[in-house]
Amino acid sequence: MLSKLDILRLLALSAMATTCAAQLVSTCFAAPSNPNDASGSANCTRFVNAFCDAEAQAVFNPDALLSQDMASRCFNMNDGLNRACHFNVVNTKSPDTVGTIPDNTNCKAGLNNLFTAPRFCDFGGKTSVAASNMIVSVAMAPGACFTL
């Protein structure tokens, strides 16, 4: 038999889980062609950590935290098919005031959410992470990354 304290703990955990799950709103750029096809943007997942650990955080440094600030990075797939993964993160906080800096966990969760059931966004997509005021996106494109 559960005590009142146990019931309260379960309710609190349930509310937290619901809140966290509702923070990620993902949209595919196009309907998945084949959710189990390894040739789609799911291959871009290997670059998620590098993007979130470096480029994405640059947008959210305290002296750069302005509305609509954005960071982008392109990664060559080097898979013999001449494809590249294009990542973006946008600060959606408004107005231009310093606020909570999103951490890598939110960036990674948002991007990885595009490649898990039921989405499997093999053409890429975007995720709004409402609690941290950011939108992350990834798309695979033919050709190599542009270099200067």
CSV table of C-alpha atoms in Angstrom, one decimal:
chain,number,residue,atom,x,y,z
A,1,MET,CA,0.0,0.0,0.0
A,2,LEU,CA,1.3,3.4,-0.9
A,3,SER,CA,1.6,6.1,1.7
A,4,LYS,CA,0.4,9.7,1.0
A,5,LEU,CA,4.1,10.7,0.7
A,6,ASP,CA,4.7,8.0,-1.9
A,7,ILE,CA,1.6,9.1,-3.9
A,8,LEU,CA,2.8,12.8,-3.8
A,9,ARG,CA,6.3,11.7,-5.0
A,10,LEU,CA,4.7,9.8,-7.9
A,11,LEU,CA,2.5,12.8,-8.8
A,12,ALA,CA,5.5,15.1,-8.7
A,13,LEU,CA,7.6,12.8,-10.9
A,14,SER,CA,4.7,12.4,-13.3
A,15,ALA,CA,4.3,16.2,-13.6
A,16,MET,CA,8.0,16.7,-14.2
A,17,ALA,CA,8.1,14.0,-16.9
A,18,THR,CA,5.1,15.5,-18.6
A,19,THR,CA,6.7,19.0,-18.5
A,20,CYS,CA,10.0,17.8,-20.0
A,21,ALA,CA,8.3,15.8,-22.7
A,22,ALA,CA,6.2,18.8,-23.8
A,23,GLN,CA,9.3,21.0,-24.2
A,24,LEU,CA,10.4,19.4,-27.4
A,25,VAL,CA,8.3,20.1,-30.5
A,26,SER,CA,9.8,18.5,-33.6
A,27,THR,CA,8.8,18.9,-37.2
A,28,CYS,CA,10.3,17.0,-40.2
A,29,PHE,CA,11.2,19.1,-43.3
A,30,ALA,CA,9.5,16.3,-45.4
A,31,ALA,CA,7.7,13.1,-44.7
A,32,PRO,CA,10.2,10.3,-44.1
A,33,SER,CA,11.0,8.4,-47.2
A,34,ASN,CA,11.9,5.2,-45.4
A,35,PRO,CA,12.2,5.5,-41.6
A,36,ASN,CA,14.6,2.5,-41.5
A,37,ASP,CA,16.8,3.7,-44.4
A,38,ALA,CA,20.3,4.5,-43.2
A,39,SER,CA,21.0,6.8,-46.1
A,40,GLY,CA,19.0,9.8,-44.7
A,41,SER,CA,19.8,12.5,-42.2
A,42,ALA,CA,20.0,10.0,-39.4
A,43,ASN,CA,23.6,9.7,-40.4
A,44,CYS,CA,24.0,13.3,-39.2
A,45,THR,CA,23.5,12.2,-35.6
A,46,ARG,CA,27.2,11.4,-35.4
A,47,PHE,CA,27.8,15.2,-35.5
A,48,VAL,CA,25.2,16.3,-32.9
A,49,ASN,CA,27.7,16.3,-30.0
A,50,ALA,CA,30.4,18.3,-31.8
A,51,PHE,CA,27.8,20.9,-32.9
A,52,CYS,CA,26.1,21.3,-29.5
A,53,ASP,CA,29.4,21.3,-27.6
A,54,ALA,CA,31.0,24.1,-29.6
A,55,GLU,CA,29.0,26.1,-32.1
A,56,ALA,CA,25.6,26.0,-30.5
A,57,GLN,CA,27.0,27.3,-27.2
A,58,ALA,CA,28.6,30.3,-28.9
A,59,VAL,CA,25.1,31.7,-29.5
A,60,PHE,CA,24.2,31.5,-25.9
A,61,ASN,CA,27.2,33.1,-24.2
A,62,PRO,CA,26.0,35.9,-21.8
A,63,ASP,CA,27.5,38.7,-23.9
A,64,ALA,CA,26.0,37.3,-27.1
A,65,LEU,CA,22.5,36.3,-26.0
A,66,LEU,CA,20.4,38.5,-28.3
A,67,SER,CA,17.1,37.6,-29.9
A,68,GLN,CA,17.6,35.7,-33.2
A,69,ASP,CA,21.3,35.2,-32.7
A,70,MET,CA,22.2,32.1,-34.7
A,71,ALA,CA,25.1,29.6,-35.1
A,72,SER,CA,25.5,27.2,-38.0
A,73,ARG,CA,28.0,24.5,-38.9
A,74,CYS,CA,28.3,22.2,-41.8
A,75,PHE,CA,29.9,18.7,-41.5
A,76,ASN,CA,31.0,16.8,-44.6
A,77,MET,CA,29.8,13.2,-44.4
A,78,ASN,CA,32.9,11.8,-46.1
A,79,ASP,CA,30.8,8.8,-47.0
A,80,GLY,CA,31.7,8.6,-50.7
A,81,LEU,CA,28.3,10.1,-51.7
A,82,ASN,CA,29.3,13.8,-51.6
A,83,ARG,CA,26.8,14.8,-48.9
A,84,ALA,CA,26.9,17.3,-46.0
A,85,CYS,CA,25.0,17.9,-42.8
A,86,HIS,CA,23.9,21.5,-42.0
A,87,PHE,CA,23.2,22.3,-38.4
A,88,ASN,CA,21.6,25.5,-37.0
A,89,VAL,CA,20.6,26.8,-33.6
A,90,VAL,CA,18.6,30.0,-33.2
A,91,ASN,CA,18.0,32.0,-30.0
A,92,THR,CA,14.3,32.7,-29.9
A,93,LYS,CA,14.3,34.7,-26.7
A,94,SER,CA,12.7,38.1,-27.0
A,95,PRO,CA,13.3,40.9,-26.3
A,96,ASP,CA,17.1,41.3,-26.4
A,97,THR,CA,17.7,40.5,-22.7
A,98,VAL,CA,20.1,38.1,-21.1
A,99,GLY,CA,18.3,35.1,-19.7
A,100,THR,CA,18.9,31.4,-19.0
A,101,ILE,CA,21.6,30.0,-21.2
A,102,PRO,CA,20.5,26.7,-22.8
A,103,ASP,CA,22.8,23.8,-22.0
A,104,ASN,CA,24.2,21.2,-24.3
A,105,THR,CA,21.6,18.7,-23.0
A,106,ASN,CA,18.7,20.7,-24.5
A,107,CYS,CA,20.6,21.1,-27.8
A,108,LYS,CA,21.4,17.4,-28.1
A,109,ALA,CA,17.9,16.3,-26.9
A,110,GLY,CA,16.3,18.6,-29.5
A,111,LEU,CA,18.4,17.3,-32.4
A,112,ASN,CA,18.3,13.6,-31.4
A,113,ASN,CA,14.5,14.0,-31.0
A,114,LEU,CA,14.4,14.3,-34.8
A,115,PHE,CA,15.7,10.8,-35.3
A,116,THR,CA,13.7,8.8,-32.8
A,117,ALA,CA,10.3,7.2,-33.1
A,118,PRO,CA,7.8,8.3,-34.3
A,119,ARG,CA,9.6,10.9,-36.4
A,120,PHE,CA,12.7,9.4,-38.2
A,121,CYS,CA,13.2,12.7,-40.1
A,122,ASP,CA,15.6,11.3,-42.7
A,123,PHE,CA,15.5,14.6,-44.7
A,124,GLY,CA,16.1,16.6,-41.5
A,125,GLY,CA,13.9,18.8,-39.5
A,126,LYS,CA,13.7,21.3,-36.6
A,127,THR,CA,12.9,21.1,-32.9
A,128,SER,CA,11.6,24.0,-30.7
A,129,VAL,CA,12.9,23.7,-27.2
A,130,ALA,CA,10.5,26.1,-25.5
A,131,ALA,CA,11.9,26.0,-22.0
A,132,SER,CA,15.3,27.2,-23.3
A,133,ASN,CA,14.2,29.6,-26.0
A,134,MET,CA,15.9,27.9,-28.9
A,135,ILE,CA,15.2,26.1,-32.2
A,136,VAL,CA,17.7,23.5,-33.4
A,137,SER,CA,17.7,22.1,-36.9
A,138,VAL,CA,19.6,19.8,-39.2
A,139,ALA,CA,19.4,19.0,-42.9
A,140,MET,CA,21.4,16.8,-45.2
A,141,ALA,CA,22.2,18.2,-48.6
A,142,PRO,CA,24.1,17.0,-51.6
A,143,GLY,CA,27.6,18.4,-52.1
A,144,ALA,CA,30.4,19.3,-49.8
A,145,CYS,CA,30.4,22.1,-47.2
A,146,PHE,CA,31.3,25.5,-48.5
A,147,THR,CA,34.9,26.6,-47.6
A,148,LEU,CA,36.6,29.9,-47.9
